[in-house]
mmCIF file of C-alpha atoms in Angstrom:
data_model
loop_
_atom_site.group_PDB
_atom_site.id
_atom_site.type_symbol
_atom_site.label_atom_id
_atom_site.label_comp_id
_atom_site.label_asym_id
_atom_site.label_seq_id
_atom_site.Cartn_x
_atom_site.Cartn_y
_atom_site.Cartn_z
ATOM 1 C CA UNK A 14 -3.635 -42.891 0.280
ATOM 2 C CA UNK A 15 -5.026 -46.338 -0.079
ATOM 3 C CA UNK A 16 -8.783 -47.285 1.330
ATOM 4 C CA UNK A 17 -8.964 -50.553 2.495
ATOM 5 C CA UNK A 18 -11.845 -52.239 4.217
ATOM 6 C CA UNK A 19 -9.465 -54.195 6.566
ATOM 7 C CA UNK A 20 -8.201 -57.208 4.615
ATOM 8 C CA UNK A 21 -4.970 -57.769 5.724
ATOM 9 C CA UNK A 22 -3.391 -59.203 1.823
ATOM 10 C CA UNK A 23 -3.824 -55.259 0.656
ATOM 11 C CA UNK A 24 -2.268 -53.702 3.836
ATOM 12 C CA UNK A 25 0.740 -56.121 3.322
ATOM 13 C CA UNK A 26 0.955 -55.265 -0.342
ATOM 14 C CA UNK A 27 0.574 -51.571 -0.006
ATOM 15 C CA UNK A 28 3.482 -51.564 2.456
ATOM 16 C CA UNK A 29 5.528 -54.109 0.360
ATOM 17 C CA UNK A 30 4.774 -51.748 -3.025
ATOM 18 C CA UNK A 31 4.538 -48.394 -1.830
ATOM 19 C CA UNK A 32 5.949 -47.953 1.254
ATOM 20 C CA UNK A 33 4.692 -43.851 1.844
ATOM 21 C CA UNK A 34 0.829 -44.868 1.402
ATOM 22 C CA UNK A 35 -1.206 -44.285 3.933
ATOM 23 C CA UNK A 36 -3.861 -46.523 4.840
ATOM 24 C CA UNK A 37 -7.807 -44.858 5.282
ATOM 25 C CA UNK A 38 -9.950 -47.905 6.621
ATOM 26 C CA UNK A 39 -13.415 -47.907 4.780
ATOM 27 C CA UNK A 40 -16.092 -45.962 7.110
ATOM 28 C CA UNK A 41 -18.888 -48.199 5.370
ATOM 29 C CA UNK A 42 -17.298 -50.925 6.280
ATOM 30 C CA UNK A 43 -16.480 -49.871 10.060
ATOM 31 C CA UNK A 44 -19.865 -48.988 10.572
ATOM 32 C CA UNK A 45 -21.214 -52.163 9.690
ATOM 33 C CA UNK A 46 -18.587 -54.168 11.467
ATOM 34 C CA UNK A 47 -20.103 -52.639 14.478
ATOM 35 C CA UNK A 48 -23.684 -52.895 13.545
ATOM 36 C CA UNK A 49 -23.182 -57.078 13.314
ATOM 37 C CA UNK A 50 -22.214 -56.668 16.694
ATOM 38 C CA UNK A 51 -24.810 -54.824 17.981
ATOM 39 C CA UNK A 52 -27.358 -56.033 15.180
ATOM 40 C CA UNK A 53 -29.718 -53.243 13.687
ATOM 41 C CA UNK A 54 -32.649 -53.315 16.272
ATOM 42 C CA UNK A 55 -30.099 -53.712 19.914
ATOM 43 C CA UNK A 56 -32.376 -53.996 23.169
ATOM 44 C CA UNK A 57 -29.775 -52.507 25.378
ATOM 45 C CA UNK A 58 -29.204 -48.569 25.804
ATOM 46 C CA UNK A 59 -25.324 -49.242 25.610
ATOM 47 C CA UNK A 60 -26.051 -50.776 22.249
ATOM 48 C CA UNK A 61 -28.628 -48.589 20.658
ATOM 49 C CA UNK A 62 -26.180 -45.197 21.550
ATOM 50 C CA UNK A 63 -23.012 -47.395 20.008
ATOM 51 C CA UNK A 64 -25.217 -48.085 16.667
ATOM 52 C CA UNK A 65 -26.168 -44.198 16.546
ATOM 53 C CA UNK A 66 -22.073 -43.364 16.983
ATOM 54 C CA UNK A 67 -21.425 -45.853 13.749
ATOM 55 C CA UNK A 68 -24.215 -44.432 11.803
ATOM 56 C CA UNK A 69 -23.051 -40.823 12.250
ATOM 57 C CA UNK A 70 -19.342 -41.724 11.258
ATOM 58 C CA UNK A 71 -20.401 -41.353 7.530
ATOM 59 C CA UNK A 72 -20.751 -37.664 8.506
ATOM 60 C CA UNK A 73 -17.849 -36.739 9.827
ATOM 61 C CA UNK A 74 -16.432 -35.299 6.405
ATOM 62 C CA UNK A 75 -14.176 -32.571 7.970
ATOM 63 C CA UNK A 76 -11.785 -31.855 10.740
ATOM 64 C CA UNK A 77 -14.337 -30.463 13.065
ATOM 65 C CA UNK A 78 -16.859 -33.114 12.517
ATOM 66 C CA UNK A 79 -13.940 -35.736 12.851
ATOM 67 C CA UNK A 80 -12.959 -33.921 15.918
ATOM 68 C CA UNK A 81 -16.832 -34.206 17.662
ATOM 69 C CA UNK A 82 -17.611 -37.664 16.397
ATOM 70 C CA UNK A 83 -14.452 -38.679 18.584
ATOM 71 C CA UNK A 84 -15.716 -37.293 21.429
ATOM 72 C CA UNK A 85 -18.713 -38.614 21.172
ATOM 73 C CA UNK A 86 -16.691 -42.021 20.876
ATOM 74 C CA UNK A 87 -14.873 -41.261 23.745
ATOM 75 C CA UNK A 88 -17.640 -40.031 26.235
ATOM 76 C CA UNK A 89 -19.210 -43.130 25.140
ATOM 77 C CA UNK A 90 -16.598 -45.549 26.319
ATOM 78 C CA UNK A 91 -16.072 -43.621 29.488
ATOM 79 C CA UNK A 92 -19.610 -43.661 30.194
ATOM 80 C CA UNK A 93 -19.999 -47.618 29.708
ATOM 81 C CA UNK A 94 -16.716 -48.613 31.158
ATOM 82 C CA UNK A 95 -18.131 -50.154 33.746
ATOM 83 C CA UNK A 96 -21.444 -52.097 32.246
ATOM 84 C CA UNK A 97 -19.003 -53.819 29.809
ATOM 85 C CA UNK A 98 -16.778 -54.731 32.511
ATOM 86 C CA UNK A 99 -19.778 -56.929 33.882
ATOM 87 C CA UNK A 100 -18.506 -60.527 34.061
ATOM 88 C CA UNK A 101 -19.666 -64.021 35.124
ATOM 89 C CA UNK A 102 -17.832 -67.130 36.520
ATOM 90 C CA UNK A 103 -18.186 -70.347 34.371
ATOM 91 C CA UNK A 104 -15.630 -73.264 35.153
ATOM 92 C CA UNK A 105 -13.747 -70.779 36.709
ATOM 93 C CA UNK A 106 -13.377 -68.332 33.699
ATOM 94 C CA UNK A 107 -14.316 -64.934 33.387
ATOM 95 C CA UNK A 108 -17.138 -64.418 30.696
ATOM 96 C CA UNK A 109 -18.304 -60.933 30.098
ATOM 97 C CA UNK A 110 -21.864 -60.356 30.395
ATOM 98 C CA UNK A 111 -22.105 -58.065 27.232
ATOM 99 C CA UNK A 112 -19.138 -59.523 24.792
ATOM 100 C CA UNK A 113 -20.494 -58.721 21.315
ATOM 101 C CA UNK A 114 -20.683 -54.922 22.556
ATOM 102 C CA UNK A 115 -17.142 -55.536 23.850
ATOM 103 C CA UNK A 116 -16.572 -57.141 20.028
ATOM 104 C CA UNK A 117 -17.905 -53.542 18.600
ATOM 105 C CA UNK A 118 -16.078 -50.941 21.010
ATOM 106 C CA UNK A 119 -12.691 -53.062 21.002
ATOM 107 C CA UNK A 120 -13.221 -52.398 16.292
ATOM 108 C CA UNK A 121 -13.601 -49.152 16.653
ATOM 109 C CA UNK A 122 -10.977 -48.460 19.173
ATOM 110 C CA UNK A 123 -8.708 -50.372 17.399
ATOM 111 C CA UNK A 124 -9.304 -48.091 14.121
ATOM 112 C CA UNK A 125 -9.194 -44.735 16.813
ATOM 113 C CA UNK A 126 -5.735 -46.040 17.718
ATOM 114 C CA UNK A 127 -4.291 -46.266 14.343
ATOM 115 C CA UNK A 128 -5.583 -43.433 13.258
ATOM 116 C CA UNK A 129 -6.664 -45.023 9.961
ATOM 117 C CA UNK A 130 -10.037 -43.981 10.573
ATOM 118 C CA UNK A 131 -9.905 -40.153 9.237
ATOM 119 C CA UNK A 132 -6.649 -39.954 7.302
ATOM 120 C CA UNK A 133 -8.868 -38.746 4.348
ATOM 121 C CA UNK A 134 -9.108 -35.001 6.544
ATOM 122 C CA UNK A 135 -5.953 -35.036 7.226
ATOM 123 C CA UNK A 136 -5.087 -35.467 3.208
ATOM 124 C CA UNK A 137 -7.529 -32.904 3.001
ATOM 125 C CA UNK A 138 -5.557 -30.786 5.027
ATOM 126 C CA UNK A 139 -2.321 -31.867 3.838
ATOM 127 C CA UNK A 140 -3.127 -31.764 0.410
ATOM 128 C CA UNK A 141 -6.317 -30.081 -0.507
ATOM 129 C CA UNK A 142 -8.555 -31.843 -2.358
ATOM 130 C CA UNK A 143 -11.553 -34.339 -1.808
ATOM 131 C CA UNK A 144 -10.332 -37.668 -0.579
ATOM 132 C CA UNK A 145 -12.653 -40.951 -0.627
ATOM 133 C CA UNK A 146 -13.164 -42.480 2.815
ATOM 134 C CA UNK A 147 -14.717 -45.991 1.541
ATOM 135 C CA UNK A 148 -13.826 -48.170 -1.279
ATOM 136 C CA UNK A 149 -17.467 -48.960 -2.288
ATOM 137 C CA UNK A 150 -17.082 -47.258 -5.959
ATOM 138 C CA UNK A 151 -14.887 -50.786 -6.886
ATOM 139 C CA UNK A 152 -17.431 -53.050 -5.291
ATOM 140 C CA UNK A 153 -19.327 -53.264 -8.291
ATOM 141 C CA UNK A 154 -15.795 -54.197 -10.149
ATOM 142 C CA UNK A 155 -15.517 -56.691 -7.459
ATOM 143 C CA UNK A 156 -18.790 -58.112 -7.733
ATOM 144 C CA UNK A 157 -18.644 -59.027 -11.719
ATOM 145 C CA UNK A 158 -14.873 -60.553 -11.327
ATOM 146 C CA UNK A 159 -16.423 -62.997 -8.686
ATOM 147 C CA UNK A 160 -19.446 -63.175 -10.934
ATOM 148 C CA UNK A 161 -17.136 -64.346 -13.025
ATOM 149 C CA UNK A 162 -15.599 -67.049 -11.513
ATOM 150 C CA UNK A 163 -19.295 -67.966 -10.063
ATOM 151 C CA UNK A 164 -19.885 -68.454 -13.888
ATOM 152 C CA UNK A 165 -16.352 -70.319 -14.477
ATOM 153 C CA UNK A 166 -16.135 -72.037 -11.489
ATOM 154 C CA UNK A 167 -14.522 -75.158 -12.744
ATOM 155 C CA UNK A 168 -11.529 -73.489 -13.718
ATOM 156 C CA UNK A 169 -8.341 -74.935 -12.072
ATOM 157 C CA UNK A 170 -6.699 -72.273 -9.434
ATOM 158 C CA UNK A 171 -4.282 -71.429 -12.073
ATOM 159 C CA UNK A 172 -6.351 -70.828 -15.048
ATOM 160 C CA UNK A 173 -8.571 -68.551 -12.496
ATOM 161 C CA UNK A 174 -6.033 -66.292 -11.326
ATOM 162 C CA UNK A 175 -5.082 -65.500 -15.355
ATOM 163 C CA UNK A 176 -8.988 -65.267 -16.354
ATOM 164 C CA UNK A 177 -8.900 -62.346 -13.541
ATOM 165 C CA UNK A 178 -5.905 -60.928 -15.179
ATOM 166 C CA UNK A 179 -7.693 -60.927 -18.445
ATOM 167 C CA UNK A 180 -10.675 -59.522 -17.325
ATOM 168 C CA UNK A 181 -8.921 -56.604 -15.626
ATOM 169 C CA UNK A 182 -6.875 -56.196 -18.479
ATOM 170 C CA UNK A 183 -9.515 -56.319 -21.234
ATOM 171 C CA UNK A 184 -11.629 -53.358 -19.007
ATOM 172 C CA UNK A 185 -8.589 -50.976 -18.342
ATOM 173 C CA UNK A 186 -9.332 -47.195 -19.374
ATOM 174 C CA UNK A 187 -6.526 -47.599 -22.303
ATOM 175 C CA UNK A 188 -6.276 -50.814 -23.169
ATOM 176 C CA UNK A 189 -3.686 -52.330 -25.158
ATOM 177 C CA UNK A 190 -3.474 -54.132 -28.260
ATOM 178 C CA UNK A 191 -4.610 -57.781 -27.726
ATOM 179 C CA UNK A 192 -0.583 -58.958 -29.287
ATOM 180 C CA UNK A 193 0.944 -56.431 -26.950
ATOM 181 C CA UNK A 194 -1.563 -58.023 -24.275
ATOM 182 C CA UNK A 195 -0.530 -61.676 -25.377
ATOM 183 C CA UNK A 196 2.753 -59.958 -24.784
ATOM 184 C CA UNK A 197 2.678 -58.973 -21.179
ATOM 185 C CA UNK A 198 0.160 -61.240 -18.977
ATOM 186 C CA UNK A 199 1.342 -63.746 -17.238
ATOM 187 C CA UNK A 200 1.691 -67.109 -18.425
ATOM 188 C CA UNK A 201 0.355 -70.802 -16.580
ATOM 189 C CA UNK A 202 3.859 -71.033 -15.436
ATOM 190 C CA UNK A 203 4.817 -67.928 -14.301
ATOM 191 C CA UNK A 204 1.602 -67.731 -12.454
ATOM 192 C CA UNK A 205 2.267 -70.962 -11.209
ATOM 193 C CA UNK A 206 6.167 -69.761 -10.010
ATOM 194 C CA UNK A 207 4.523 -66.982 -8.564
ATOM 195 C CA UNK A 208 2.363 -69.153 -6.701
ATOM 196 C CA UNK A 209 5.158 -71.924 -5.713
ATOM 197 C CA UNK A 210 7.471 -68.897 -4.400
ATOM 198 C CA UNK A 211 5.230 -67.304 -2.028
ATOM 199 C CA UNK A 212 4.123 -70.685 -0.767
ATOM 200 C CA UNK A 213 7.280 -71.382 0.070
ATOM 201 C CA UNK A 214 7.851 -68.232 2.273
ATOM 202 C CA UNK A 215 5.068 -69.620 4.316
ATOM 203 C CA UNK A 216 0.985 -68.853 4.360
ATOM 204 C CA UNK A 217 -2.094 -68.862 6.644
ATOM 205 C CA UNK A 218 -2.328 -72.557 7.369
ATOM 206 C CA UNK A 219 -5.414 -72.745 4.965
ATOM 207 C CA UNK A 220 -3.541 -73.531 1.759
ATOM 208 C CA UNK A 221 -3.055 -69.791 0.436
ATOM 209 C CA UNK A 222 0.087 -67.707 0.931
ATOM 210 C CA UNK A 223 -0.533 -64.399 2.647
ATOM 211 C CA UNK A 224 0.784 -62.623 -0.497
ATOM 212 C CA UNK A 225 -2.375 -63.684 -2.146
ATOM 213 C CA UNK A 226 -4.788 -61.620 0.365
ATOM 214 C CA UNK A 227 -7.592 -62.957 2.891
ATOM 215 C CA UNK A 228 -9.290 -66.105 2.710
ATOM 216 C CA UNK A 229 -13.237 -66.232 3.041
ATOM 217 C CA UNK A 230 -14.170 -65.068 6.648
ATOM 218 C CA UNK A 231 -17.587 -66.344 7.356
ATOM 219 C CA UNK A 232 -18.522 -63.803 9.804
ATOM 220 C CA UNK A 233 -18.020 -61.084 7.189
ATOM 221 C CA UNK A 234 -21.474 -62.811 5.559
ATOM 222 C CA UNK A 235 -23.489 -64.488 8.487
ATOM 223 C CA UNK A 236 -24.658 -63.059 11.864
ATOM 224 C CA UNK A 237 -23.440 -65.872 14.470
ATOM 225 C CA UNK A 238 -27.010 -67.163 15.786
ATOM 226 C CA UNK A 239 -27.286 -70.519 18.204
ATOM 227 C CA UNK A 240 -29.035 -73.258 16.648
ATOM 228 C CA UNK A 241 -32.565 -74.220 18.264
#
């Protein structure tokens, strides 16, 4: 089982590498998708009983809480069906009254659908065992490789890419011998093959191949707020 907060690069490489894995999407990091929707303090009753649902999903740890947490969900949407169907004319468009909650149900559902959103109970129940549902343990690894680069910005594309190879390699549980290391990571030029082949396959249209993972998504960092 993999735990992914929803980049799309590590879902593509997980079913490129291994195949079986099964993908749990973080819970942390469903919640708060839904909470920039709805914000932390929403004025609407729709929106305050949506924020409760999200808060409560980091309790549902077993199959019975999993099972009443989506019922909750679901009496939820039936209940507001028709508030978020509310809708306004413009220019002869249709523009919902209430489209950031319609933002937040249409994440959740989405995750409901896949059923990525408790495949930790069913590995449970599969498998026995404790299994994570959110990948926050590596955010602090995450946090000191783009430290890291903060630090080293200058560094050509290239020369980053190895210094996060290094940095991975020099922190592994076992590491090796820095000759056998010399050894074994990549070099400027078969980084930069690397690079060159996947580019050629095709990317995203901002200058990265999709093999190399998500580009920065601004909304992931700012709540969208009108200028005055």
């Amino acid at each position: 089982m993999l735990v992914s907060d929803g980049a799309r690069g590590l879902a593509k490489a997980a079913s490129a590498v291994w195949p079986a894995t099964r993908i749990q999407r973080c819970t942390f990091h469903a919640a708060s998708q839904v909470k920039r929707h709805t914000t932390l303090n929403p004025k609407l009753e729709c929106g305050r009983e949506l924020l409760g649902i999200a808060n409560r999903l980091k309790d549902a740890r077993d199959a019975d809480a999993a099972a009443a947490w989506l019922a909750d969900y679901s009496d939820w949407c039936t209940r507001w069906e028709g508030f978020l169907r509310e809708f306004t004319l413009k220019d002869g468009k249709r523009l919902y009254t209430h489209e950031r909650l319609r933002r937040a149900r249409r994440s959740l559902s989405k995750l409901v659908r896949s059923g990525q959103l408790f495949t930790f109970v069913e590995m449970g129940q599969e498998r026995g065992g404790a299994w994570d549902s959110t990948n926050n343990a590596i955010e602090s690894r995450n946090a000191r490789i783009r430290e890291m680069l903060r630090l080293h910005r200058g560094l050509p594309l290239i020369h980053r890419i190895k210094a996060i190879f290094w940095w991975c390699y020099m922190r592994t549980e076992a590491p090796l011998p820095p000759a056998e290391i010399l050894r074994v990571v990549p070099t400027d030029d078969q980084v930069d093959g690397l690079f060159a082949s996947a580019s050629s396959r095709g990317g995203r249209g901002d200058g990265v191949p999709e093999e190399y993972g998500s580009g920065i998504a601004w909304s992931e960092f700012h709540m969208p707020t009108e200028c005055r």
